[in-house]
Tab-separated table of C-alpha atoms in Angstrom:
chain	number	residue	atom	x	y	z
A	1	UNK	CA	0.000	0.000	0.000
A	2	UNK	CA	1.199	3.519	-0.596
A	3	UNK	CA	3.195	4.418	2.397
A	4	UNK	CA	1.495	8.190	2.466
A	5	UNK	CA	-2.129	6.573	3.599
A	6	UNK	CA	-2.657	6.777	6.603
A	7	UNK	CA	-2.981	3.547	8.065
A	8	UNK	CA	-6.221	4.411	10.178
A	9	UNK	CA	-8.140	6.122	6.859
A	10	UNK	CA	-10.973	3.864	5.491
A	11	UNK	CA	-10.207	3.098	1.244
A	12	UNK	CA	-11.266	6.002	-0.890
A	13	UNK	CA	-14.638	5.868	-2.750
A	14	UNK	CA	-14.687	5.783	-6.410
A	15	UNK	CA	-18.229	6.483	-7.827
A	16	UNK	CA	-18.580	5.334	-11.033
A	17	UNK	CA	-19.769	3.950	-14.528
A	18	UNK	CA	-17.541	0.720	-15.040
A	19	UNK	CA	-18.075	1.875	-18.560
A	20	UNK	CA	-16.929	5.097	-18.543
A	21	UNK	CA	-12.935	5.787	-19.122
A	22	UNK	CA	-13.683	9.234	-17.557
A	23	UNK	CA	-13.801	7.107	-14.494
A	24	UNK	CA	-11.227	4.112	-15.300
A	25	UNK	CA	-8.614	7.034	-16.056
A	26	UNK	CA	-9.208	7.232	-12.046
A	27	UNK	CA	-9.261	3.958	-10.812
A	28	UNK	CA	-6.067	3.534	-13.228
A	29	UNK	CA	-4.251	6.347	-11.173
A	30	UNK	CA	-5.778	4.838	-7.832
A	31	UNK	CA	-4.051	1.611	-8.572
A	32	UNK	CA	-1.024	2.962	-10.095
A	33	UNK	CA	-0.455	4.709	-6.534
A	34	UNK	CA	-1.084	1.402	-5.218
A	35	UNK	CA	-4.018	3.054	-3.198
A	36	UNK	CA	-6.868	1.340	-1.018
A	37	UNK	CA	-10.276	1.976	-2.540
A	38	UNK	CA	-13.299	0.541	-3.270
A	39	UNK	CA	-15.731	1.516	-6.103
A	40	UNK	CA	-19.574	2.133	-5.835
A	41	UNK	CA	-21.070	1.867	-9.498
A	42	UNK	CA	-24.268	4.127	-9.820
A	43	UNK	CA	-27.493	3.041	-12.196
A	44	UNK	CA	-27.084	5.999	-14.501
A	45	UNK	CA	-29.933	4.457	-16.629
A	46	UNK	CA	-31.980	5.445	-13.900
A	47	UNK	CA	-30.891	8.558	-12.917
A	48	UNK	CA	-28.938	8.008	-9.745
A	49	UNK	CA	-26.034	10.533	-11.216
A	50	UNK	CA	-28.907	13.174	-10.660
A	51	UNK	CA	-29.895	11.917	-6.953
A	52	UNK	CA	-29.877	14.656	-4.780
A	53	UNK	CA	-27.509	12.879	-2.512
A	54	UNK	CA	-24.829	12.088	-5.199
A	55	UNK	CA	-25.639	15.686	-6.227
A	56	UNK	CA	-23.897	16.701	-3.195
A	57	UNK	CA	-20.451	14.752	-4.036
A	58	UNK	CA	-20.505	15.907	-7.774
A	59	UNK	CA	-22.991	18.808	-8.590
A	60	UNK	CA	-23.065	18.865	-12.403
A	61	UNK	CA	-24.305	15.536	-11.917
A	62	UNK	CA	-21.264	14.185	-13.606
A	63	UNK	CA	-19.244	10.671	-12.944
A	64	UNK	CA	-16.774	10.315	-11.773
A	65	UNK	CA	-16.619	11.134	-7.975
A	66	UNK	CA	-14.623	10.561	-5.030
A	67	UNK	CA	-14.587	10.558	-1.237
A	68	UNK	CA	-11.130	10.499	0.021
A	69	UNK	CA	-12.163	10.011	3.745
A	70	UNK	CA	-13.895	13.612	3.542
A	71	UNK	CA	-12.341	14.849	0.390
A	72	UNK	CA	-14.887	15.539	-2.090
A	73	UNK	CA	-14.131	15.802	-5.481
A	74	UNK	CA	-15.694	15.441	-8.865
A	75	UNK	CA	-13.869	15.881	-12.221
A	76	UNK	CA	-11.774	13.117	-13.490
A	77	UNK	CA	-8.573	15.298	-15.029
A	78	UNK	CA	-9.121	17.448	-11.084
A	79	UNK	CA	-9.114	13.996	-9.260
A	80	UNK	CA	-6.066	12.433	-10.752
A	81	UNK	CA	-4.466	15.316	-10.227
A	82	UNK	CA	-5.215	15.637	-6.798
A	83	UNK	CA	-3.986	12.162	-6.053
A	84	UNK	CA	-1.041	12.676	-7.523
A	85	UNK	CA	-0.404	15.679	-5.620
A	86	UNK	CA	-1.253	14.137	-2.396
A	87	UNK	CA	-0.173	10.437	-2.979
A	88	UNK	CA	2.925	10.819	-4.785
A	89	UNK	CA	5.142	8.361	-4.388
A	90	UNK	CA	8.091	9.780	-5.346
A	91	UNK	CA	7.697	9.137	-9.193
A	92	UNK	CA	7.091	12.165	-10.728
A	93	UNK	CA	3.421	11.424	-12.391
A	94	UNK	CA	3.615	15.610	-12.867
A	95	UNK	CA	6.750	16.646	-13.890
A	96	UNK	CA	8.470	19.432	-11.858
A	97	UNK	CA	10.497	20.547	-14.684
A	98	UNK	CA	8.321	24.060	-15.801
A	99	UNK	CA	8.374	22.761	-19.448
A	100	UNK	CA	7.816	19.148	-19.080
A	101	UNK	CA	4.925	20.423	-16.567
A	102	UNK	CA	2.897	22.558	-19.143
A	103	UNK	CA	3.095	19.891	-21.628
A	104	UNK	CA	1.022	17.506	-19.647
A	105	UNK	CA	-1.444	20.456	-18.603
A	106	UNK	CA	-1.694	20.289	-22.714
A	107	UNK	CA	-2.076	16.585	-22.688
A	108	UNK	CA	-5.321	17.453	-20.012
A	109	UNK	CA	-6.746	19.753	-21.961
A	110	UNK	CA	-6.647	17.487	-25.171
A	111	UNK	CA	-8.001	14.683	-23.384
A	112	UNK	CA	-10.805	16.832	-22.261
A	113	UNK	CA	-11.028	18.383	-25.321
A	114	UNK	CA	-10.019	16.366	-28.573
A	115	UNK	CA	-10.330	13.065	-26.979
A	116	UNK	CA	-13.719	13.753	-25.107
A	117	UNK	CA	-15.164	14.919	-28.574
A	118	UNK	CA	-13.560	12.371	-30.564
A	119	UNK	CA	-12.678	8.828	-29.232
A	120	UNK	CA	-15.574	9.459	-26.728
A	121	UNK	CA	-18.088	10.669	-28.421
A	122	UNK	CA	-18.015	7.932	-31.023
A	123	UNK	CA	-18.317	5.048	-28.188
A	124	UNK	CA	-20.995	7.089	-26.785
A	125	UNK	CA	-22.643	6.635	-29.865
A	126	UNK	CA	-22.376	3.009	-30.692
A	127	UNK	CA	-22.323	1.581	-27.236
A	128	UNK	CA	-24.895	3.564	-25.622
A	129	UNK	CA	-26.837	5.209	-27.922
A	130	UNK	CA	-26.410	9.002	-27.652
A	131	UNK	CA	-27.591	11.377	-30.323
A	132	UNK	CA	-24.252	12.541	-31.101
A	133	UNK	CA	-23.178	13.560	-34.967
A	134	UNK	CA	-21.064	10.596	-35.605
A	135	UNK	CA	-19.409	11.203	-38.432
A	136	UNK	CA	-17.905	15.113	-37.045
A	137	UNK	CA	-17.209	12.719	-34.109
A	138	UNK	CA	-15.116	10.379	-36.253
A	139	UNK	CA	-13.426	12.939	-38.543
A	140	UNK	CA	-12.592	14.284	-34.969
A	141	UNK	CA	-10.928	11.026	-33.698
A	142	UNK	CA	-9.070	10.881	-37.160
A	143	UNK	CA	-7.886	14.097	-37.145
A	144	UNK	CA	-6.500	13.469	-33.417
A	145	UNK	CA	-5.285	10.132	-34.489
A	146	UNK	CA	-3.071	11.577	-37.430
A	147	UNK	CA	-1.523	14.446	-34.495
A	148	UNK	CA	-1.126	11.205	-31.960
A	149	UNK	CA	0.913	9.183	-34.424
A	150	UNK	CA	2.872	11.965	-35.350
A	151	UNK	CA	3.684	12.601	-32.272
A	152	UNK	CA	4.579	9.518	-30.764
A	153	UNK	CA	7.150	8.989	-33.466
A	154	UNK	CA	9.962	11.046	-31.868
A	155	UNK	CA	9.366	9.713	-27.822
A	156	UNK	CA	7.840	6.798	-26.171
A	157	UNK	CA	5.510	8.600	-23.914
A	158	UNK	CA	3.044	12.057	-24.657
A	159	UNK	CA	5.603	13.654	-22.898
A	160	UNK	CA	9.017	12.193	-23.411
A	161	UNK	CA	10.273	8.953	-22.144
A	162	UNK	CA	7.960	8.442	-19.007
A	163	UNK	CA	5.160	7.434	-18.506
A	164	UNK	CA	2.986	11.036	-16.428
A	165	UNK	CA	-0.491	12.224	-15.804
A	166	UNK	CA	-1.328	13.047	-19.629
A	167	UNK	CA	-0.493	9.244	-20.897
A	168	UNK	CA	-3.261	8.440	-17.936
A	169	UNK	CA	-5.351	10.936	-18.844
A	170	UNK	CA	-5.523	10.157	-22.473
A	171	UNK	CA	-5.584	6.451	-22.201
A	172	UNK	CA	-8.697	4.686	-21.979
A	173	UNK	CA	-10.748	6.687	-24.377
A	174	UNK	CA	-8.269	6.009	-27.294
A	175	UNK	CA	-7.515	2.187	-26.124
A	176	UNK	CA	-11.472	1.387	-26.314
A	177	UNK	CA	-11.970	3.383	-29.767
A	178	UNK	CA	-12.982	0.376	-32.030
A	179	UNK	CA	-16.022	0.278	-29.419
A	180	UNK	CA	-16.546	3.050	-31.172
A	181	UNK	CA	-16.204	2.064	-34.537
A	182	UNK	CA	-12.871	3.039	-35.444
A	183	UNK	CA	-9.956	0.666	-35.674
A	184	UNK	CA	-6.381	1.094	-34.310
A	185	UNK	CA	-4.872	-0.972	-36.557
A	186	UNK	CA	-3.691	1.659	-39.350
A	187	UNK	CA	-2.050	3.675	-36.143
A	188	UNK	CA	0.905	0.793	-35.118
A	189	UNK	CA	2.784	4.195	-32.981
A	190	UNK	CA	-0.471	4.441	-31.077
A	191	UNK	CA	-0.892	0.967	-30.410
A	192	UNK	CA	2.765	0.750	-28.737
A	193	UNK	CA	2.171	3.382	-26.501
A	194	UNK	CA	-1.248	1.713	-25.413
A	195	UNK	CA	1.342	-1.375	-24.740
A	196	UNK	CA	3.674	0.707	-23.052
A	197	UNK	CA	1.001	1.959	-20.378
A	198	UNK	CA	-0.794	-1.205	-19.857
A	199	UNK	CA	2.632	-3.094	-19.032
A	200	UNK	CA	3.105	-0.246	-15.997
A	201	UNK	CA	3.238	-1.893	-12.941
A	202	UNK	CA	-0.281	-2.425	-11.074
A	203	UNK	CA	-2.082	-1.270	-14.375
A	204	UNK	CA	-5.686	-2.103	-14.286
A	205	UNK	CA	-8.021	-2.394	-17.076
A	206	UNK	CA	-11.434	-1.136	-18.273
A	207	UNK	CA	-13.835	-3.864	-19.009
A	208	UNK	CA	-13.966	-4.473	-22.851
A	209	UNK	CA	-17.073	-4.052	-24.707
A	210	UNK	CA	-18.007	-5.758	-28.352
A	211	UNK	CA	-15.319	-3.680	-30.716
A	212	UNK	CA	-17.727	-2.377	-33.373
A	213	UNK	CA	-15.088	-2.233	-36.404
């Protein structure tokens, strides 16, 4: 266990969708950190995201959420980042280096950005059914795709040769793509940075849904 929790705090709550990689991108950073925790899945289908109750922990309603033995906090990019800040265990998930540092900010931003209205959008779409525009979707994971393996063709990591916050960030959205309807196979730089992150040590997996390609 990570030697900065405390011994006499109860695991930290992890409200979730098991479907959703806004939420695996946390339990991914909870187990990298090698943190207690336990995981309460809410019936979205039936509102419970809107509960007054769970209102309280995360008021736009939003998954996912957690309860760090009184720490409240919503907002999966906000939440990693918290637990990196206060669980670090001496690997440095957020670069202190001012350069290195911005660049994964960047890597946040695009995975709340590019990759929420690209990889995301198009699982939304096939696996559950949203009334997103699919095909601006697609062109939008494309277009991200073509930047991605670019990018990865000069370092092994989104920023340089470790593994940080943005390759966590960015992760599960872009592994679980042909859910989605869009293959990985044409994007073999990609792929081996998937690889890369899933061999880290305690790395724990989203549960895989029918690929749709």
């Amino acid at each position: 266990m990570n030697a900065k929790f405390p011994s006499n705090h109860s695991p930290i709550i992890l409200y979730r969708n098991p479907l959703s990689g806004h939420c695996h991108r946390v339990e991914l950073m909870l187990s990298l950190l090698d943190l207690p925790y336990k995981t309460v899945d809410l019936d979205m289908l039936n509102g419970a995201h809107k509960a007054p109750e769970y209102l309280k922990l995360s008021p736009f309603g939003q998954v996912p959420a957690i309860d760090d033995n009184g720490v409240v906090l919503s907002d999966s990019n906000a939440i990693i980042t918290y637990l990196e800040k206060r669980y670090n265990d001496g690997y440095e998930w957020m670069p202190s280096n001012p350069i290195e540092y911005a660049a994964v900010q960047r890597w946040l931003s695009v995975a709340a950005g590019e990759v929420a209205y690209g990889p995301c959008a198009v699982r939304l779409v096939k696996l559950f059914g949203l009334a997103l525009d699919y095909e601006t979707a697609k062109q939008k994971t494309l277009a991200l795709f073509a930047v991605l393996e670019d990018w990865l063709g000069s370092r092994s990591y989104l920023v340089g040769e470790q593994v940080t916050l943005a390759d966590i960030a960015c992760y599960s959205y872009i592994s679980h793509v042909p859910e989605g309807g869009v293959s990985l196979d044409p994007y073999p730089l990609i792929r081996a940075w998937l690889e890369r992150i899933e061999a880290q040590p305690r790395f724990v997996g989203m549960a895989r849904s029918p690929e749709l390609v």
